[in-house]
PDB file of C-alpha atoms in Angstrom:
ATOM      1  CA  MET A   1     137.447 -86.082 -63.253  1.00  0.00           C
ATOM      2  CA  ASP A   2     134.104 -84.909 -61.445  1.00  0.00           C
ATOM      3  CA  PRO A   3     134.114 -81.560 -60.682  1.00  0.00           C
ATOM      4  CA  ALA A   4     133.522 -80.409 -56.708  1.00  0.00           C
ATOM      5  CA  PRO A   5     130.285 -80.559 -55.019  1.00  0.00           C
ATOM      6  CA  SER A   6     128.594 -76.909 -56.245  1.00  0.00           C
ATOM      7  CA  THR A   7     127.243 -76.298 -52.140  1.00  0.00           C
ATOM      8  CA  PRO A   8     130.194 -73.970 -51.121  1.00  0.00           C
ATOM      9  CA  ALA A   9     131.617 -74.494 -47.478  1.00  0.00           C
ATOM     10  CA  THR A  10     132.183 -71.957 -45.378  1.00  0.00           C
ATOM     11  CA  ARG A  11     135.855 -73.145 -44.724  1.00  0.00           C
ATOM     12  CA  HIS A  12     136.562 -74.984 -47.876  1.00  0.00           C
ATOM     13  CA  ARG A  13     138.044 -73.922 -50.965  1.00  0.00           C
ATOM     14  CA  PRO A  14     136.928 -74.834 -54.034  1.00  0.00           C
ATOM     15  CA  SER A  15     139.297 -76.738 -55.835  1.00  0.00           C
ATOM     16  CA  GLY A  16     138.372 -75.579 -59.598  1.00  0.00           C
ATOM     17  CA  THR A  17     139.047 -72.271 -61.056  1.00  0.00           C
ATOM     18  CA  PRO A  18     141.424 -69.509 -59.857  1.00  0.00           C
ATOM     19  CA  SER A  19     138.021 -67.708 -59.940  1.00  0.00           C
ATOM     20  CA  ALA A  20     136.768 -69.626 -56.860  1.00  0.00           C
ATOM     21  CA  LYS A  21     138.426 -67.366 -54.479  1.00  0.00           C
ATOM     22  CA  PRO A  22     135.895 -64.560 -54.571  1.00  0.00           C
ATOM     23  CA  SER A  23     133.082 -66.670 -54.060  1.00  0.00           C
ATOM     24  CA  VAL A  24     134.723 -67.778 -50.287  1.00  0.00           C
ATOM     25  CA  PRO A  25     132.592 -65.779 -47.973  1.00  0.00           C
ATOM     26  CA  ALA A  26     134.770 -63.007 -46.161  1.00  0.00           C
ATOM     27  CA  LEU A  27     134.866 -63.206 -42.368  1.00  0.00           C
ATOM     28  CA  PRO A  28     134.125 -60.574 -40.128  1.00  0.00           C
ATOM     29  CA  GLN A  29     136.912 -58.451 -38.500  1.00  0.00           C
ATOM     30  CA  SER A  30     135.400 -58.878 -35.081  1.00  0.00           C
ATOM     31  CA  ASP A  31     133.512 -61.449 -33.138  1.00  0.00           C
ATOM     32  CA  GLY A  32     132.548 -61.586 -29.899  1.00  0.00           C
ATOM     33  CA  PRO A  33     135.541 -60.792 -28.040  1.00  0.00           C
ATOM     34  CA  LEU A  34     137.939 -61.121 -30.727  1.00  0.00           C
ATOM     35  CA  TRP A  35     139.243 -58.531 -33.042  1.00  0.00           C
ATOM     36  CA  SER A  36     141.224 -58.672 -35.792  1.00  0.00           C
ATOM     37  CA  ASP A  37     143.392 -56.252 -38.369  1.00  0.00           C
ATOM     38  CA  GLY A  38     145.865 -56.850 -41.018  1.00  0.00           C
ATOM     39  CA  SER A  39     148.648 -54.598 -41.925  1.00  0.00           C
ATOM     40  CA  VAL A  40     151.849 -54.819 -44.216  1.00  0.00           C
ATOM     41  CA  ASP A  41     155.116 -54.001 -41.768  1.00  0.00           C
ATOM     42  CA  PRO A  42     156.117 -50.340 -42.586  1.00  0.00           C
ATOM     43  CA  HIS A  43     159.486 -51.103 -42.690  1.00  0.00           C
ATOM     44  CA  SER A  44     159.244 -53.580 -45.830  1.00  0.00           C
ATOM     45  CA  ASN A  45     161.185 -52.852 -48.693  1.00  0.00           C
ATOM     46  CA  GLU A  46     161.646 -53.351 -52.307  1.00  0.00           C
ATOM     47  CA  PHE A  47     163.089 -57.352 -51.562  1.00  0.00           C
ATOM     48  CA  TRP A  48     161.450 -57.768 -48.277  1.00  0.00           C
ATOM     49  CA  ALA A  49     158.121 -57.725 -46.445  1.00  0.00           C
ATOM     50  CA  GLN A  50     156.349 -58.978 -43.249  1.00  0.00           C
ATOM     51  CA  SER A  51     152.629 -58.882 -42.931  1.00  0.00           C
ATOM     52  CA  ASN A  52     151.512 -58.317 -39.169  1.00  0.00           C
ATOM     53  CA  ILE A  53     148.352 -60.013 -38.189  1.00  0.00           C
ATOM     54  CA  THR A  54     146.929 -58.062 -34.419  1.00  0.00           C
ATOM     55  CA  ILE A  55     144.647 -59.926 -32.525  1.00  0.00           C
ATOM     56  CA  ARG A  56     142.496 -58.372 -29.102  1.00  0.00           C
ATOM     57  CA  THR A  57     140.884 -60.335 -27.370  1.00  0.00           C
ATOM     58  CA  SER A  58     139.271 -59.358 -24.470  1.00  0.00           C
ATOM     59  CA  ALA A  59     138.691 -62.936 -23.199  1.00  0.00           C
ATOM     60  CA  GLN A  60     140.927 -66.121 -22.709  1.00  0.00           C
ATOM     61  CA  LEU A  61     141.276 -68.008 -25.522  1.00  0.00           C
ATOM     62  CA  THR A  62     141.860 -71.595 -25.397  1.00  0.00           C
ATOM     63  CA  ALA A  63     141.830 -72.762 -28.597  1.00  0.00           C
ATOM     64  CA  LEU A  64     143.659 -70.494 -31.371  1.00  0.00           C
ATOM     65  CA  THR A  65     144.666 -71.100 -35.159  1.00  0.00           C
ATOM     66  CA  VAL A  66     145.715 -67.857 -37.059  1.00  0.00           C
ATOM     67  CA  ARG A  67     146.063 -68.435 -40.738  1.00  0.00           C
ATOM     68  CA  LEU A  68     148.090 -65.913 -43.277  1.00  0.00           C
ATOM     69  CA  LYS A  69     148.079 -66.297 -46.934  1.00  0.00           C
ATOM     70  CA  VAL A  70     150.698 -64.484 -49.062  1.00  0.00           C
ATOM     71  CA  ALA A  71     149.746 -64.619 -52.740  1.00  0.00           C
ATOM     72  CA  GLN A  72     152.670 -65.616 -55.119  1.00  0.00           C
ATOM     73  CA  THR A  73     153.195 -62.464 -56.863  1.00  0.00           C
ATOM     74  CA  GLY A  74     156.980 -63.391 -57.905  1.00  0.00           C
ATOM     75  CA  TRP A  75     159.621 -64.891 -56.483  1.00  0.00           C
ATOM     76  CA  VAL A  76     157.777 -65.194 -52.822  1.00  0.00           C
ATOM     77  CA  SER A  77     159.690 -67.343 -50.475  1.00  0.00           C
ATOM     78  CA  ASN A  78     159.485 -67.974 -46.347  1.00  0.00           C
ATOM     79  CA  SER A  79     162.355 -65.828 -44.422  1.00  0.00           C
ATOM     80  CA  GLY A  80     161.124 -65.854 -41.159  1.00  0.00           C
ATOM     81  CA  ALA A  81     158.085 -65.808 -38.497  1.00  0.00           C
ATOM     82  CA  TRP A  82     156.943 -64.534 -35.112  1.00  0.00           C
ATOM     83  CA  ARG A  83     154.623 -63.865 -32.651  1.00  0.00           C
ATOM     84  CA  SER A  84     154.269 -61.730 -29.306  1.00  0.00           C
ATOM     85  CA  LEU A  85     153.041 -64.728 -27.325  1.00  0.00           C
ATOM     86  CA  PRO A  86     155.247 -67.638 -26.115  1.00  0.00           C
ATOM     87  CA  GLU A  87     157.246 -69.515 -29.089  1.00  0.00           C
ATOM     88  CA  GLN A  88     156.913 -72.424 -26.922  1.00  0.00           C
ATOM     89  CA  ASP A  89     152.547 -72.118 -26.735  1.00  0.00           C
ATOM     90  CA  PHE A  90     152.766 -72.475 -31.001  1.00  0.00           C
ATOM     91  CA  ASP A  91     152.774 -75.126 -33.718  1.00  0.00           C
ATOM     92  CA  LEU A  92     154.283 -73.486 -36.586  1.00  0.00           C
ATOM     93  CA  THR A  93     153.976 -74.453 -40.387  1.00  0.00           C
ATOM     94  CA  VAL A  94     155.056 -72.871 -43.269  1.00  0.00           C
ATOM     95  CA  GLY A  95     154.221 -74.237 -46.972  1.00  0.00           C
ATOM     96  CA  THR A  96     153.014 -73.398 -50.367  1.00  0.00           C
ATOM     97  CA  GLN A  97     149.067 -74.409 -51.272  1.00  0.00           C
ATOM     98  CA  ASN A  98     147.486 -72.930 -54.201  1.00  0.00           C
ATOM     99  CA  GLY A  99     149.407 -69.853 -55.286  1.00  0.00           C
ATOM    100  CA  PHE A 100     149.956 -69.012 -51.813  1.00  0.00           C
ATOM    101  CA  LEU A 101     152.980 -69.004 -49.503  1.00  0.00           C
ATOM    102  CA  VAL A 102     151.177 -70.121 -45.689  1.00  0.00           C
ATOM    103  CA  TYR A 103     152.147 -69.816 -42.295  1.00  0.00           C
ATOM    104  CA  THR A 104     149.737 -71.523 -39.798  1.00  0.00           C
ATOM    105  CA  TRP A 105     150.298 -70.597 -36.320  1.00  0.00           C
ATOM    106  CA  THR A 106     148.085 -73.335 -33.578  1.00  0.00           C
ATOM    107  CA  LEU A 107     147.713 -72.898 -30.053  1.00  0.00           C
ATOM    108  CA  LYS A 108     148.885 -76.186 -28.552  1.00  0.00           C
ATOM    109  CA  GLN A 109     146.611 -78.188 -26.532  1.00  0.00           C
ATOM    110  CA  GLY A 110     146.454 -77.296 -22.976  1.00  0.00           C
ATOM    111  CA  ARG A 111     148.032 -73.749 -23.536  1.00  0.00           C
ATOM    112  CA  THR A 112     145.913 -70.784 -23.053  1.00  0.00           C
ATOM    113  CA  VAL A 113     146.288 -67.101 -24.534  1.00  0.00           C
ATOM    114  CA  PRO A 114     145.164 -64.309 -22.346  1.00  0.00           C
ATOM    115  CA  THR A 115     143.670 -61.000 -22.626  1.00  0.00           C
ATOM    116  CA  GLY A 116     145.264 -58.498 -24.371  1.00  0.00           C
ATOM    117  CA  GLU A 117     146.383 -57.493 -27.794  1.00  0.00           C
ATOM    118  CA  TRP A 118     148.969 -59.866 -29.838  1.00  0.00           C
ATOM    119  CA  VAL A 119     150.462 -60.062 -33.146  1.00  0.00           C
ATOM    120  CA  PHE A 120     151.748 -62.613 -35.451  1.00  0.00           C
ATOM    121  CA  ALA A 121     153.879 -61.873 -38.013  1.00  0.00           C
ATOM    122  CA  GLY A 122     155.428 -63.395 -41.352  1.00  0.00           C
ATOM    123  CA  GLN A 123     158.738 -62.117 -43.450  1.00  0.00           C
ATOM    124  CA  TYR A 124     159.170 -63.403 -47.027  1.00  0.00           C
ATOM    125  CA  ASN A 125     161.469 -62.453 -49.612  1.00  0.00           C
ATOM    126  CA  HIS A 126     159.714 -60.825 -52.691  1.00  0.00           C
ATOM    127  CA  GLN A 127     160.611 -59.695 -56.635  1.00  0.00           C
ATOM    128  CA  ARG A 128     162.588 -56.587 -56.712  1.00  0.00           C
ATOM    129  CA  GLY A 129     160.485 -53.520 -56.240  1.00  0.00           C
ATOM    130  CA  GLY A 130     156.763 -52.719 -54.640  1.00  0.00           C
ATOM    131  CA  ARG A 131     154.478 -55.752 -54.087  1.00  0.00           C
ATOM    132  CA  ASN A 132     150.694 -55.471 -53.917  1.00  0.00           C
ATOM    133  CA  ALA A 133     149.140 -57.320 -51.127  1.00  0.00           C
ATOM    134  CA  LYS A 134     145.824 -56.778 -52.149  1.00  0.00           C
ATOM    135  CA  ASP A 135     145.211 -60.684 -52.548  1.00  0.00           C
ATOM    136  CA  ASP A 136     146.729 -61.551 -49.231  1.00  0.00           C
ATOM    137  CA  ARG A 137     144.585 -62.521 -46.715  1.00  0.00           C
ATOM    138  CA  TYR A 138     144.578 -63.914 -42.906  1.00  0.00           C
ATOM    139  CA  THR A 139     141.996 -65.870 -41.054  1.00  0.00           C
ATOM    140  CA  ILE A 140     141.700 -66.386 -37.326  1.00  0.00           C
ATOM    141  CA  LEU A 141     139.882 -69.249 -35.522  1.00  0.00           C
ATOM    142  CA  ALA A 142     139.814 -69.130 -31.916  1.00  0.00           C
ATOM    143  CA  THR A 143     137.732 -70.855 -29.162  1.00  0.00           C
ATOM    144  CA  ALA A 144     136.495 -68.022 -25.915  1.00  0.00           C
ATOM    145  CA  ALA A 145     134.017 -69.086 -23.502  1.00  0.00           C
ATOM    146  CA  GLY A 146     133.554 -72.477 -25.036  1.00  0.00           C
ATOM    147  CA  ARG A 147     132.465 -70.999 -27.659  1.00  0.00           C
ATOM    148  CA  GLN A 148     134.342 -70.562 -31.409  1.00  0.00           C
ATOM    149  CA  ARG A 149     135.083 -67.645 -32.843  1.00  0.00           C
ATOM    150  CA  ALA A 150     136.300 -66.624 -36.590  1.00  0.00           C
ATOM    151  CA  VAL A 151     137.585 -63.538 -38.000  1.00  0.00           C
ATOM    152  CA  GLY A 152     139.667 -62.657 -40.727  1.00  0.00           C
ATOM    153  CA  GLY A 153     140.690 -59.812 -43.292  1.00  0.00           C
ATOM    154  CA  ASP A 154     142.743 -58.554 -45.772  1.00  0.00           C
ATOM    155  CA  PHE A 155     145.951 -56.375 -46.474  1.00  0.00           C
ATOM    156  CA  ALA A 156     145.666 -52.816 -47.711  1.00  0.00           C
ATOM    157  CA  ALA A 157     147.522 -52.503 -50.908  1.00  0.00           C
ATOM    158  CA  LEU A 158     150.756 -50.217 -50.386  1.00  0.00           C
ATOM    159  CA  SER A 159     150.892 -47.206 -52.891  1.00  0.00           C
ATOM    160  CA  ASP A 160     154.636 -46.256 -52.252  1.00  0.00           C
ATOM    161  CA  GLY A 161     155.792 -48.935 -53.310  1.00  0.00           C
ATOM    162  CA  ALA A 162     157.260 -50.313 -50.515  1.00  0.00           C
ATOM    163  CA  GLY A 163     156.916 -54.039 -49.197  1.00  0.00           C
TER     164      GLY A 163
END
């Protein structure tokens, strides 16, 4: 097969080798009115974890897609998801892709996100013992005042063995 084009695009992952991940440019933690942070919930335990994505917006959002990617580090499987915004305003998909469990929340057409601070959380079972979240990441695409914004980040690895 012919290899993928050699010019990487910001939102496309190369389909080649596993080492392709570092070539994807990192998104900033803030962009205009949008700010984000990723953290492993402190209530995670040796069999189960929850990854929290917190977003703050100082402007109403007319489009929003939040994507959480949890690296397959051993027996990682979906055990739920939630968000602090109304459930009926979002479509949620959960699946696996390229060694990740992927949660995607998409704001439905015609709905909006008000200014404020909001949390999106993916819950998953994992192999017994401490799970290192160093390869997990998230991206957020949003539209505020007619302008597209993009933020993203990763999750700090826990040192206490939880999560």
